[in-house]
Amino acid sequence: MNAPKSQISQSFFRRISVVVVASLVLLAVVQCFWGWRMYRNQVEDFERRVESATYKSIYKAFRMDAIPGLVAAEQIKINLDEFAFYFEPNLLELDALQPYAAEVLDLTASSRVMMHRGDAAAIRNPMVTLIEIDDDAMFGLRLTIEVPHRAFFGQMWGLLASSVVIVLLLSVVLIYLIRTMFRQRTIEQMRRDFTHNITHELKTPISVAVAATDAMRNFSADADIERRSRYLEIVEAQLSQLTAMVERILTVSVEGRQAKLSIEQVALREAFEQIVEGVQIGGDEDATLSIDCDEQLLVTADPHHLKSVVMTLIDNALKYGGRPIAITLAATKVDSTTEIRVADNGCGIAREHLPHLFEKFYRVPSGDVQRPRGYGLGLYYARQVIEAHGGQISAESRTGHGTTIIIKLPDNEQ
């Protein structure tokens, strides 16, 4: 049995994420290993140069009076000052001159120090080399020299910095690509959900209106005027719902253009009562709508768009409200703005979803809970209209404590 397409997609993107992260880690490890190898090569080259300078200096300073095979080792002249006379120029020639200390050891007496030049304990980052002076391994020179780590890193910093920049750039590019892929996946999913849900949303009122029309055709409308009026009200309500849906879709489809508003003084109490009356015609017996608004309160707005926004908010509350549904429409004057609140007693919204609530096509994930269909345009439409009025819209909610949508409209006619 094949897995669902959504599960395959999620699994695919999860594997892509793992591959990207593993690639970044591997790239960082390779760069670190490469940098470490560069450093080790510098140190090993330094060791070779120091060793070369040491051997040349020993040959000149310590074995000058010795004739191999003819003169015994006991007669070899050992003088560290003379060794330094040759050693330091040799280091300078090989670009390896650093602070050092030299000690002559008696290898036949447990490496006893016979003489020394310099303080080996004061050398920082020491590299210690032991070289036999004579062929009979009776005397040895222990050289302690400072390894110039800072100089090595100074020579490498350009390559290291460019490597770090390359790794960071590749990381940013890969992260951007994977985010883009996830974003495209989300947009594609929202597009499919939108097409499916809007088809359902448009089909329902059309089906109800057609059914009411067929009912009137199948009986004598003149014989039952009351029944005819009820069916006509149903048809009118469904057509109004269709009009509101189309209006919202058209509004968001011209995104970026200035909405055309017919601004006038709107009596909020009267507008709320008209909206509540329209909702009650819909016949939701479980819904209780209350109004808390002064009869004299006026707001400067486009009456059609403002009513459509409030109706959209009520429609959401009806879909996601508790049982029985309780919705409150409230409006007050706050300084130079009019504040409208639409509150419900629904299941509420988790805090992490609130910043995205008014985004285009965004719907709060419901998990395994069966939720009513929607197409993610209602609150986005509301935001577009309110912002066209120069106002603000926001939401307050907690899981299990209902949701309150807050609209703030300025008093001017801008």
PDB file of C-alpha atoms in Angstrom, residues 244-392:
ATOM      1  CA  ALA A 244     -19.250  38.445   0.012  1.00  0.00           C
ATOM      2  CA  MET A 245     -16.960  35.569  -0.999  1.00  0.00           C
ATOM      3  CA  VAL A 246     -16.396  36.999  -4.464  1.00  0.00           C
ATOM      4  CA  GLU A 247     -15.802  40.438  -2.954  1.00  0.00           C
ATOM      5  CA  ARG A 248     -13.108  39.063  -0.657  1.00  0.00           C
ATOM      6  CA  ILE A 249     -11.417  37.176  -3.485  1.00  0.00           C
ATOM      7  CA  LEU A 250     -11.477  40.236  -5.758  1.00  0.00           C
ATOM      8  CA  THR A 251     -10.125  42.427  -2.979  1.00  0.00           C
ATOM      9  CA  VAL A 252      -7.088  40.245  -2.324  1.00  0.00           C
ATOM     10  CA  SER A 253      -6.550  39.604  -6.043  1.00  0.00           C
ATOM     11  CA  VAL A 254      -5.773  43.302  -6.594  1.00  0.00           C
ATOM     12  CA  GLU A 255      -3.188  43.254  -3.844  1.00  0.00           C
ATOM     13  CA  GLY A 256      -0.797  46.186  -4.035  1.00  0.00           C
ATOM     14  CA  ARG A 257      -3.357  48.542  -5.562  1.00  0.00           C
ATOM     15  CA  GLN A 258      -5.132  51.191  -3.574  1.00  0.00           C
ATOM     16  CA  ALA A 259      -8.571  49.975  -2.577  1.00  0.00           C
ATOM     17  CA  LYS A 260     -11.453  52.215  -3.688  1.00  0.00           C
ATOM     18  CA  LEU A 261     -13.340  53.328  -0.618  1.00  0.00           C
ATOM     19  CA  SER A 262     -16.520  55.369  -0.311  1.00  0.00           C
ATOM     20  CA  ILE A 263     -15.810  57.083   2.994  1.00  0.00           C
ATOM     21  CA  GLU A 264     -18.678  58.389   5.090  1.00  0.00           C
ATOM     22  CA  GLN A 265     -19.881  58.569   8.681  1.00  0.00           C
ATOM     23  CA  VAL A 266     -21.148  55.154   9.791  1.00  0.00           C
ATOM     24  CA  ALA A 267     -23.354  54.610  12.828  1.00  0.00           C
ATOM     25  CA  LEU A 268     -21.769  51.495  14.331  1.00  0.00           C
ATOM     26  CA  ARG A 269     -24.762  50.439  16.448  1.00  0.00           C
ATOM     27  CA  GLU A 270     -27.060  50.465  13.423  1.00  0.00           C
ATOM     28  CA  ALA A 271     -24.462  48.645  11.286  1.00  0.00           C
ATOM     29  CA  PHE A 272     -24.045  45.976  13.967  1.00  0.00           C
ATOM     30  CA  GLU A 273     -27.807  45.449  14.211  1.00  0.00           C
ATOM     31  CA  GLN A 274     -28.077  44.985  10.452  1.00  0.00           C
ATOM     32  CA  ILE A 275     -25.272  42.433  10.517  1.00  0.00           C
ATOM     33  CA  VAL A 276     -26.823  40.526  13.440  1.00  0.00           C
ATOM     34  CA  GLU A 277     -30.185  40.485  11.667  1.00  0.00           C
ATOM     35  CA  GLY A 278     -28.546  39.025   8.558  1.00  0.00           C
ATOM     36  CA  VAL A 279     -26.857  36.328  10.642  1.00  0.00           C
ATOM     37  CA  GLN A 280     -30.112  35.417  12.369  1.00  0.00           C
ATOM     38  CA  ILE A 281     -31.801  34.947   9.007  1.00  0.00           C
ATOM     39  CA  GLY A 282     -29.193  32.254   8.384  1.00  0.00           C
ATOM     40  CA  GLY A 283     -30.902  30.281  11.119  1.00  0.00           C
ATOM     41  CA  ASP A 284     -27.997  29.254  13.419  1.00  0.00           C
ATOM     42  CA  GLU A 285     -30.045  28.509  16.523  1.00  0.00           C
ATOM     43  CA  ASP A 286     -26.986  27.811  18.700  1.00  0.00           C
ATOM     44  CA  ALA A 287     -25.533  31.292  18.146  1.00  0.00           C
ATOM     45  CA  THR A 288     -26.084  34.198  20.538  1.00  0.00           C
ATOM     46  CA  LEU A 289     -24.903  37.590  19.298  1.00  0.00           C
ATOM     47  CA  SER A 290     -24.762  40.555  21.650  1.00  0.00           C
ATOM     48  CA  ILE A 291     -23.964  44.195  20.920  1.00  0.00           C
ATOM     49  CA  ASP A 292     -22.129  46.556  23.251  1.00  0.00           C
ATOM     50  CA  CYS A 293     -22.015  49.896  21.472  1.00  0.00           C
ATOM     51  CA  ASP A 294     -23.303  53.425  22.079  1.00  0.00           C
ATOM     52  CA  GLU A 295     -26.053  54.443  19.669  1.00  0.00           C
ATOM     53  CA  GLN A 296     -24.341  57.774  19.001  1.00  0.00           C
ATOM     54  CA  LEU A 297     -20.932  56.276  18.162  1.00  0.00           C
ATOM     55  CA  LEU A 298     -19.849  57.124  14.617  1.00  0.00           C
ATOM     56  CA  VAL A 299     -16.824  55.995  12.659  1.00  0.00           C
ATOM     57  CA  THR A 300     -15.365  57.289   9.402  1.00  0.00           C
ATOM     58  CA  ALA A 301     -15.288  54.329   7.012  1.00  0.00           C
ATOM     59  CA  ASP A 302     -16.646  52.668   3.908  1.00  0.00           C
ATOM     60  CA  PRO A 303     -19.920  51.132   5.192  1.00  0.00           C
ATOM     61  CA  HIS A 304     -19.957  48.251   2.697  1.00  0.00           C
ATOM     62  CA  HIS A 305     -16.357  47.134   3.356  1.00  0.00           C
ATOM     63  CA  LEU A 306     -16.638  47.671   7.118  1.00  0.00           C
ATOM     64  CA  LYS A 307     -19.777  45.526   7.327  1.00  0.00           C
ATOM     65  CA  SER A 308     -18.114  42.893   5.148  1.00  0.00           C
ATOM     66  CA  VAL A 309     -15.107  42.776   7.498  1.00  0.00           C
ATOM     67  CA  VAL A 310     -17.265  42.424  10.612  1.00  0.00           C
ATOM     68  CA  MET A 311     -19.377  39.795   8.859  1.00  0.00           C
ATOM     69  CA  THR A 312     -16.187  37.891   7.978  1.00  0.00           C
ATOM     70  CA  LEU A 313     -15.109  37.937  11.628  1.00  0.00           C
ATOM     71  CA  ILE A 314     -18.539  36.743  12.753  1.00  0.00           C
ATOM     72  CA  ASP A 315     -18.483  34.001  10.121  1.00  0.00           C
ATOM     73  CA  ASN A 316     -15.154  32.767  11.536  1.00  0.00           C
ATOM     74  CA  ALA A 317     -16.582  32.870  15.052  1.00  0.00           C
ATOM     75  CA  LEU A 318     -19.586  30.839  13.912  1.00  0.00           C
ATOM     76  CA  LYS A 319     -17.289  28.250  12.321  1.00  0.00           C
ATOM     77  CA  TYR A 320     -14.851  27.867  15.190  1.00  0.00           C
ATOM     78  CA  GLY A 321     -16.937  28.957  18.176  1.00  0.00           C
ATOM     79  CA  GLY A 322     -17.939  26.766  21.100  1.00  0.00           C
ATOM     80  CA  ARG A 323     -21.351  25.240  21.611  1.00  0.00           C
ATOM     81  CA  PRO A 324     -23.486  27.149  22.272  1.00  0.00           C
ATOM     82  CA  ILE A 325     -21.828  29.953  20.317  1.00  0.00           C
ATOM     83  CA  ALA A 326     -21.540  33.338  22.039  1.00  0.00           C
ATOM     84  CA  ILE A 327     -20.310  36.319  19.989  1.00  0.00           C
ATOM     85  CA  THR A 328     -19.949  39.892  21.244  1.00  0.00           C
ATOM     86  CA  LEU A 329     -19.725  42.956  19.026  1.00  0.00           C
ATOM     87  CA  ALA A 330     -18.296  45.891  20.983  1.00  0.00           C
ATOM     88  CA  ALA A 331     -17.148  49.364  19.985  1.00  0.00           C
ATOM     89  CA  THR A 332     -15.707  52.208  22.053  1.00  0.00           C
ATOM     90  CA  LYS A 333     -13.954  55.520  21.550  1.00  0.00           C
ATOM     91  CA  VAL A 334     -10.287  55.419  22.584  1.00  0.00           C
ATOM     92  CA  ASP A 335      -8.527  58.790  22.241  1.00  0.00           C
ATOM     93  CA  SER A 336      -8.487  59.624  18.514  1.00  0.00           C
ATOM     94  CA  THR A 337      -9.445  56.142  17.355  1.00  0.00           C
ATOM     95  CA  THR A 338     -12.519  53.944  17.359  1.00  0.00           C
ATOM     96  CA  GLU A 339     -11.894  50.450  18.643  1.00  0.00           C
ATOM     97  CA  ILE A 340     -14.093  47.571  17.445  1.00  0.00           C
ATOM     98  CA  ARG A 341     -13.895  44.169  19.138  1.00  0.00           C
ATOM     99  CA  VAL A 342     -15.379  40.903  17.885  1.00  0.00           C
ATOM    100  CA  ALA A 343     -15.064  38.247  20.615  1.00  0.00           C
ATOM    101  CA  ASP A 344     -16.123  34.597  20.638  1.00  0.00           C
ATOM    102  CA  ASN A 345     -16.076  31.691  23.063  1.00  0.00           C
ATOM    103  CA  GLY A 346     -14.294  29.255  20.735  1.00  0.00           C
ATOM    104  CA  CYS A 347     -11.326  26.977  21.258  1.00  0.00           C
ATOM    105  CA  GLY A 348      -8.832  29.831  20.968  1.00  0.00           C
ATOM    106  CA  ILE A 349      -5.569  30.049  19.052  1.00  0.00           C
ATOM    107  CA  ALA A 350      -2.091  29.128  20.264  1.00  0.00           C
ATOM    108  CA  ARG A 351       0.272  32.063  20.708  1.00  0.00           C
ATOM    109  CA  GLU A 352       2.738  30.934  18.020  1.00  0.00           C
ATOM    110  CA  HIS A 353       0.044  31.229  15.330  1.00  0.00           C
ATOM    111  CA  LEU A 354      -1.105  34.769  16.173  1.00  0.00           C
ATOM    112  CA  PRO A 355       1.665  36.602  14.210  1.00  0.00           C
ATOM    113  CA  HIS A 356       0.647  34.713  11.030  1.00  0.00           C
ATOM    114  CA  LEU A 357      -3.115  34.931  11.493  1.00  0.00           C
ATOM    115  CA  PHE A 358      -3.633  37.720   8.942  1.00  0.00           C
ATOM    116  CA  GLU A 359      -1.293  36.318   6.285  1.00  0.00           C
ATOM    117  CA  LYS A 360      -2.600  35.323   2.880  1.00  0.00           C
ATOM    118  CA  PHE A 361      -3.889  31.715   2.734  1.00  0.00           C
ATOM    119  CA  TYR A 362      -2.777  31.061   6.327  1.00  0.00           C
ATOM    120  CA  ARG A 363      -4.905  28.648   8.318  1.00  0.00           C
ATOM    121  CA  VAL A 364      -4.228  27.540  11.871  1.00  0.00           C
ATOM    122  CA  PRO A 365      -3.174  23.864  11.812  1.00  0.00           C
ATOM    123  CA  SER A 366      -5.837  21.655  13.348  1.00  0.00           C
ATOM    124  CA  GLY A 367      -3.871  18.400  13.586  1.00  0.00           C
ATOM    125  CA  ASP A 368      -6.201  15.435  13.736  1.00  0.00           C
ATOM    126  CA  VAL A 369      -9.176  17.571  14.791  1.00  0.00           C
ATOM    127  CA  GLN A 370     -11.845  17.936  12.121  1.00  0.00           C
ATOM    128  CA  ARG A 371     -12.320  21.658  11.466  1.00  0.00           C
ATOM    129  CA  PRO A 372     -14.687  23.510   9.108  1.00  0.00           C
ATOM    130  CA  ARG A 373     -13.339  24.255   5.655  1.00  0.00           C
ATOM    131  CA  GLY A 374     -11.927  27.656   4.824  1.00  0.00           C
ATOM    132  CA  TYR A 375      -9.615  29.172   2.243  1.00  0.00           C
ATOM    133  CA  GLY A 376      -7.400  31.391   4.340  1.00  0.00           C
ATOM    134  CA  LEU A 377      -8.497  34.691   2.811  1.00  0.00           C
ATOM    135  CA  GLY A 378     -11.037  36.031   5.321  1.00  0.00           C
ATOM    136  CA  LEU A 379      -8.660  37.569   7.863  1.00  0.00           C
ATOM    137  CA  TYR A 380      -6.254  38.603   5.122  1.00  0.00           C
ATOM    138  CA  TYR A 381      -9.132  40.429   3.417  1.00  0.00           C
ATOM    139  CA  ALA A 382     -10.004  42.064   6.736  1.00  0.00           C
ATOM    140  CA  ARG A 383      -6.440  43.279   7.159  1.00  0.00           C
ATOM    141  CA  GLN A 384      -6.364  44.680   3.613  1.00  0.00           C
ATOM    142  CA  VAL A 385      -9.569  46.655   4.154  1.00  0.00           C
ATOM    143  CA  ILE A 386      -8.631  47.981   7.599  1.00  0.00           C
ATOM    144  CA  GLU A 387      -5.159  49.039   6.458  1.00  0.00           C
ATOM    145  CA  ALA A 388      -6.753  50.789   3.453  1.00  0.00           C
ATOM    146  CA  HIS A 389      -8.686  52.826   6.043  1.00  0.00           C
ATOM    147  CA  GLY A 390      -5.411  53.691   7.774  1.00  0.00           C
ATOM    148  CA  GLY A 391      -6.283  51.456  10.696  1.00  0.00           C
ATOM    149  CA  GLN A 392      -4.863  48.412  12.440  1.00  0.00           C
TER     150      GLN A 392
END
